Amino acid sequence: MNVQLHKVVSDITGITGMAIIRAIAAGERDPQILAAKKHYRTKRSQAEIAAALNGDYRSEHVFVLQQELHLYDVYQTQIAACDRQIQECLAQFSDKVNLNESLLPQPKHPRNKPQGNEPAFDLRTHLYRISGVDFTAIDGLGILTVQTIISEVGLDPRTPIQ
């Protein structure tokens, strides 16, 4: 298709990128209409995005895009199912700390949405509840690193893993 969306949108799987990709897959070709789908927080102007969307929308390339978009949606559904399963497993662990009595401090860097491969649920609270320690307060330890450490070492590091 020879469009340069990746050069004007930092995350093509974000709101703007996916809105434009879905519109292209649905048949829209007008760069101005596609650029109008940008999220208000997108740094690039509508004109810059429209310029990047000028291209050759050959039917075979659009077909491949539709196939890839379908697979992306399937994978996102599978990831969400995996996240639900992880959340169910974490809910089965006993509490080391009562969240009503010992509140979890606010994160150092609060985010509105998960970053990278972080699950869509509040993993930090679960790990704090089952371990009794907010390991993310340590510089350099993100929530996925903490999850990996706890899953590898266990909740009691004095006990050898069988």
Coordinates of N, CA and C in Angstrom, one line a residue, residues 8-131:
V8 N 4.1 8.7 11.3 CA 3.4 9.8 12.0 C 2.6 9.4 13.2
V9 N 2.5 8.1 13.5 CA 1.8 7.6 14.7 C 2.8 6.8 15.4
S10 N 3.1 7.1 16.7 CA 4.2 6.4 17.4 C 3.8 5.0 17.7
D11 N 2.5 4.7 17.9 CA 2.0 3.4 18.2 C 0.9 3.0 17.3
I12 N 1.1 2.2 16.3 CA 0.0 1.9 15.4 C -1.1 1.0 16.0
T13 N -0.8 0.5 17.2 CA -1.8 -0.3 17.9 C -2.5 0.5 18.9
G14 N -2.3 1.8 18.9 CA -3.0 2.7 19.8 C -4.3 3.1 19.2
I15 N -5.0 4.1 19.8 CA -6.3 4.5 19.4 C -6.3 5.1 17.9
T16 N -5.4 6.0 17.6 CA -5.3 6.6 16.3 C -5.0 5.5 15.2
G17 N -3.9 4.8 15.5 CA -3.4 3.8 14.5 C -4.5 2.8 14.2
M18 N -5.1 2.2 15.2 CA -6.1 1.2 15.0 C -7.4 1.8 14.3
A19 N -7.8 3.0 14.6 CA -8.9 3.6 14.0 C -8.7 3.7 12.5
I20 N -7.5 4.2 12.1 CA -7.1 4.4 10.7 C -7.0 3.0 10.0
I21 N -6.4 2.1 10.7 CA -6.2 0.7 10.0 C -7.5 0.1 9.8
R22 N -8.4 0.2 10.8 CA -9.8 -0.4 10.7 C -10.6 0.2 9.6
A23 N -10.4 1.5 9.4 CA -11.1 2.2 8.4 C -10.6 1.8 7.0
I24 N -9.3 1.7 6.9 CA -8.7 1.2 5.6 C -9.2 -0.2 5.3
A25 N -9.2 -1.1 6.3 CA -9.7 -2.4 6.0 C -11.2 -2.5 5.7
A26 N -11.9 -1.4 6.2 CA -13.3 -1.4 5.9 C -13.6 -0.7 4.5
G27 N -12.6 -0.2 3.9 CA -12.7 0.3 2.5 C -12.5 1.8 2.3
E28 N -12.2 2.5 3.4 CA -11.9 4.0 3.2 C -10.5 4.2 2.6
R29 N -10.5 5.1 1.7 CA -9.2 5.4 1.0 C -8.8 6.9 1.1
D30 N -9.7 7.8 1.4 CA -9.5 9.2 1.4 C -8.6 9.6 2.6
P31 N -7.4 10.1 2.3 CA -6.4 10.4 3.4 C -7.0 11.4 4.4
Q32 N -7.8 12.3 3.9 CA -8.4 13.4 4.8 C -9.4 12.8 5.8
I33 N -10.2 11.9 5.3 CA -11.2 11.2 6.1 C -10.4 10.3 7.1
L34 N -9.4 9.6 6.6 CA -8.6 8.7 7.5 C -7.9 9.5 8.6
A35 N -7.3 10.6 8.2 CA -6.6 11.5 9.2 C -7.5 12.1 10.2
A36 N -8.8 12.3 9.8 CA -9.7 12.9 10.8 C -10.0 11.9 11.9
K37 N -9.6 10.7 11.8 CA -9.8 9.7 12.9 C -8.8 9.8 14.0
K38 N -7.9 10.7 13.9 CA -6.8 10.8 14.9 C -7.4 11.2 16.2
H39 N -6.8 10.7 17.3 CA -7.2 11.0 18.7 C -6.7 12.4 19.0
Y40 N -7.4 13.1 19.8 CA -7.1 14.5 20.1 C -5.7 14.7 20.7
R41 N -5.2 13.6 21.4 CA -3.8 13.7 22.0 C -2.7 13.4 21.0
T42 N -3.0 13.0 19.8 CA -2.0 12.7 18.8 C -1.2 14.0 18.5
K43 N 0.1 13.9 18.5 CA 0.9 15.1 18.4 C 1.0 15.6 16.9
R44 N 0.9 14.7 16.0 CA 1.0 15.1 14.6 C -0.4 15.8 14.1
S45 N -0.2 16.7 13.2 CA -1.4 17.4 12.7 C -2.2 16.5 11.7
Q46 N -3.4 16.8 11.5 CA -4.2 16.0 10.6 C -3.6 16.1 9.2
A47 N -3.0 17.2 8.8 CA -2.4 17.3 7.5 C -1.2 16.4 7.3
E48 N -0.4 16.3 8.4 CA 0.8 15.4 8.4 C 0.4 14.0 8.3
I49 N -0.7 13.6 9.0 CA -1.2 12.2 8.9 C -1.7 11.9 7.6
A50 N -2.5 12.9 7.0 CA -3.1 12.7 5.7 C -2.0 12.5 4.6
A51 N -0.9 13.3 4.7 CA 0.2 13.2 3.8 C 0.8 11.8 3.9
A52 N 0.9 11.2 5.1 CA 1.5 9.9 5.2 C 0.6 8.8 4.7
L53 N -0.7 9.1 4.5 CA -1.7 8.1 4.1 C -1.9 8.1 2.6
N54 N -1.2 8.9 1.9 CA -1.3 8.9 0.4 C -0.5 7.6 0.0
G55 N -1.2 6.8 -0.8 CA -0.5 5.6 -1.2 C -1.3 4.8 -2.2
D56 N -0.9 3.7 -2.6 CA -1.5 2.8 -3.6 C -2.3 1.7 -2.8
Y57 N -3.5 1.8 -2.7 CA -4.3 0.9 -1.9 C -4.8 -0.3 -2.8
R58 N -3.8 -1.1 -3.2 CA -4.1 -2.2 -4.1 C -4.9 -3.2 -3.3
S59 N -5.8 -3.9 -4.0 CA -6.7 -4.8 -3.4 C -6.0 -5.9 -2.7
E60 N -4.9 -6.4 -3.3 CA -4.3 -7.6 -2.6 C -3.6 -7.2 -1.3
H61 N -3.1 -5.9 -1.2 CA -2.5 -5.4 0.0 C -3.6 -5.2 1.1
V62 N -4.7 -4.6 0.6 CA -5.8 -4.4 1.6 C -6.3 -5.7 2.1
F63 N -6.4 -6.7 1.2 CA -6.8 -8.1 1.7 C -5.8 -8.6 2.8
V64 N -4.5 -8.5 2.5 CA -3.6 -8.9 3.5 C -3.7 -8.1 4.8
L65 N -4.0 -6.8 4.7 CA -4.2 -6.0 5.9 C -5.4 -6.5 6.7
Q66 N -6.5 -6.9 6.0 CA -7.7 -7.4 6.6 C -7.4 -8.7 7.3
Q67 N -6.6 -9.6 6.7 CA -6.3 -10.8 7.3 C -5.4 -10.6 8.6
E68 N -4.5 -9.7 8.5 CA -3.6 -9.4 9.7 C -4.4 -8.7 10.8
L69 N -5.3 -7.9 10.4 CA -6.2 -7.2 11.4 C -7.1 -8.3 12.1
H70 N -7.6 -9.2 11.4 CA -8.3 -10.3 12.0 C -7.5 -11.1 13.0
L71 N -6.3 -11.4 12.6 CA -5.4 -12.2 13.4 C -5.0 -11.4 14.7
Y72 N -4.8 -10.1 14.5 CA -4.5 -9.2 15.7 C -5.7 -9.3 16.7
D73 N -6.9 -9.2 16.2 CA -8.1 -9.3 17.0 C -8.2 -10.6 17.7
V74 N -7.9 -11.7 17.0 CA -7.9 -13.0 17.6 C -6.9 -13.1 18.7
Y75 N -5.7 -12.6 18.5 CA -4.6 -12.7 19.5 C -5.0 -11.8 20.7
Q76 N -5.6 -10.7 20.5 CA -6.0 -9.8 21.6 C -7.0 -10.5 22.4
T77 N -7.9 -11.2 21.8 CA -8.9 -12.0 22.5 C -8.3 -13.1 23.4
Q78 N -7.3 -13.8 22.8 CA -6.6 -14.9 23.5 C -5.8 -14.3 24.7
I79 N -5.2 -13.2 24.5 CA -4.4 -12.5 25.5 C -5.3 -12.1 26.7
A80 N -6.5 -11.6 26.3 CA -7.5 -11.2 27.4 C -7.9 -12.4 28.1
A81 N -8.1 -13.6 27.5 CA -8.5 -14.8 28.1 C -7.4 -15.3 29.1
C82 N -6.2 -15.2 28.6 CA -5.1 -15.5 29.5 C -5.0 -14.6 30.7
D83 N -5.2 -13.3 30.5 CA -5.2 -12.4 31.6 C -6.3 -12.7 32.7
R84 N -7.5 -13.1 32.2 CA -8.5 -13.5 33.1 C -8.2 -14.8 33.9
Q85 N -7.5 -15.7 33.2 CA -7.1 -16.9 33.9 C -6.0 -16.6 35.0
I86 N -5.1 -15.8 34.6 CA -4.1 -15.4 35.6 C -4.7 -14.7 36.8
Q87 N -5.7 -13.8 36.5 CA -6.4 -13.1 37.6 C -7.1 -14.1 38.5
E88 N -7.8 -15.1 37.9 CA -8.4 -16.1 38.7 C -7.5 -16.9 39.6
C89 N -6.3 -17.3 39.0 CA -5.3 -18.0 39.8 C -4.8 -17.1 41.0
L90 N -4.5 -15.9 40.7 CA -4.0 -15.0 41.8 C -5.1 -14.8 42.9
A91 N -6.3 -14.8 42.5 CA -7.4 -14.6 43.5 C -7.5 -15.8 44.5
Q92 N -6.9 -17.0 44.1 CA -7.0 -18.1 44.9 C -5.9 -18.1 46.0
F93 N -4.9 -17.3 45.9 CA -3.8 -17.2 46.9 C -4.4 -16.5 48.2
S94 N -3.9 -17.0 49.3 CA -4.4 -16.4 50.6 C -3.7 -15.0 50.8
D95 N -4.4 -14.2 51.6 CA -3.9 -12.8 51.8 C -2.8 -12.8 52.9
K96 N -1.7 -12.1 52.6 CA -0.7 -11.9 53.6 C -1.0 -10.5 54.2
V97 N -1.7 -9.7 53.6 CA -2.0 -8.3 54.1 C -3.5 -8.0 53.8
N98 N -4.1 -7.4 54.7 CA -5.5 -7.0 54.5 C -5.5 -5.6 53.9
L99 N -6.0 -5.5 52.7 CA -6.0 -4.3 51.9 C -6.8 -3.2 52.5
N100 N -7.8 -3.6 53.4 CA -8.6 -2.5 54.1 C -7.8 -1.9 55.2
E101 N -6.9 -2.6 55.8 CA -6.1 -2.1 56.9 C -4.8 -1.5 56.5
S102 N -4.2 -2.2 55.5 CA -2.8 -1.7 55.1 C -2.9 -1.4 53.6
L103 N -3.2 -0.1 53.3 CA -3.4 0.3 52.0 C -2.2 0.3 51.1
L104 N -2.3 -0.1 49.9 CA -1.2 -0.1 49.0 C -0.9 1.4 48.6
P105 N 0.3 1.8 48.7 CA 0.6 3.2 48.3 C 0.4 3.4 46.8
Q106 N 0.2 4.7 46.5 CA 0.1 5.0 45.0 C 1.4 4.6 44.3
P107 N 1.2 4.2 43.1 CA 2.4 3.8 42.3 C 3.3 5.1 42.0
K108 N 4.6 4.9 41.8 CA 5.5 6.0 41.5 C 5.1 6.7 40.2
H109 N 4.8 5.9 39.2 CA 4.4 6.4 37.9 C 3.1 5.8 37.5
P110 N 2.0 6.5 38.0 CA 0.7 6.0 37.6 C 0.4 6.1 36.1
R111 N -0.3 5.1 35.6 CA -0.6 5.0 34.2 C -2.1 4.7 34.0
N112 N -2.7 5.3 33.0 CA -4.1 5.0 32.7 C -4.4 3.7 32.0
K113 N -3.4 3.2 31.3 CA -3.6 1.9 30.6 C -2.3 1.1 30.7
P114 N -2.5 -0.2 30.6 CA -1.3 -1.1 30.7 C -0.2 -0.8 29.7
Q115 N 1.0 -0.9 30.1 CA 2.1 -0.7 29.2 C 2.7 -2.0 28.7
G116 N 3.0 -2.1 27.5 CA 3.6 -3.3 26.9 C 2.8 -4.5 27.1
N117 N 3.3 -5.5 27.8 CA 2.6 -6.8 28.0 C 1.9 -6.9 29.4
E118 N 1.8 -5.7 30.0 CA 1.1 -5.8 31.3 C -0.3 -6.2 31.1
P119 N -0.8 -7.0 32.1 CA -2.2 -7.4 32.0 C -3.2 -6.2 32.2
A120 N -4.4 -6.4 31.7 CA -5.4 -5.4 31.8 C -6.0 -5.2 33.2
F121 N -5.7 -6.1 34.1 CA -6.2 -6.0 35.5 C -5.1 -5.5 36.4
D122 N -5.5 -5.2 37.7 CA -4.5 -4.6 38.6 C -3.6 -5.7 39.3
L123 N -2.6 -6.0 38.5 CA -1.7 -7.1 39.0 C -0.9 -6.6 40.2
R124 N -0.6 -5.4 40.3 CA 0.2 -4.8 41.4 C -0.5 -5.1 42.8
T125 N -1.8 -4.8 42.8 CA -2.6 -5.0 44.1 C -2.6 -6.5 44.4
H126 N -2.8 -7.4 43.4 CA -2.8 -8.8 43.7 C -1.5 -9.3 44.3
L127 N -0.4 -8.8 43.7 CA 1.0 -9.3 44.2 C 1.3 -8.7 45.6
Y128 N 0.8 -7.5 45.8 CA 1.0 -6.9 47.2 C 0.1 -7.7 48.2
R129 N -1.1 -8.0 47.8 CA -2.0 -8.8 48.7 C -1.4 -10.1 49.1
I130 N -0.8 -10.8 48.1 CA -0.4 -12.2 48.4 C 1.1 -12.2 49.0
S131 N 1.8 -11.2 48.8 CA 3.2 -11.2 49.3 C 3.4 -10.3 50.5

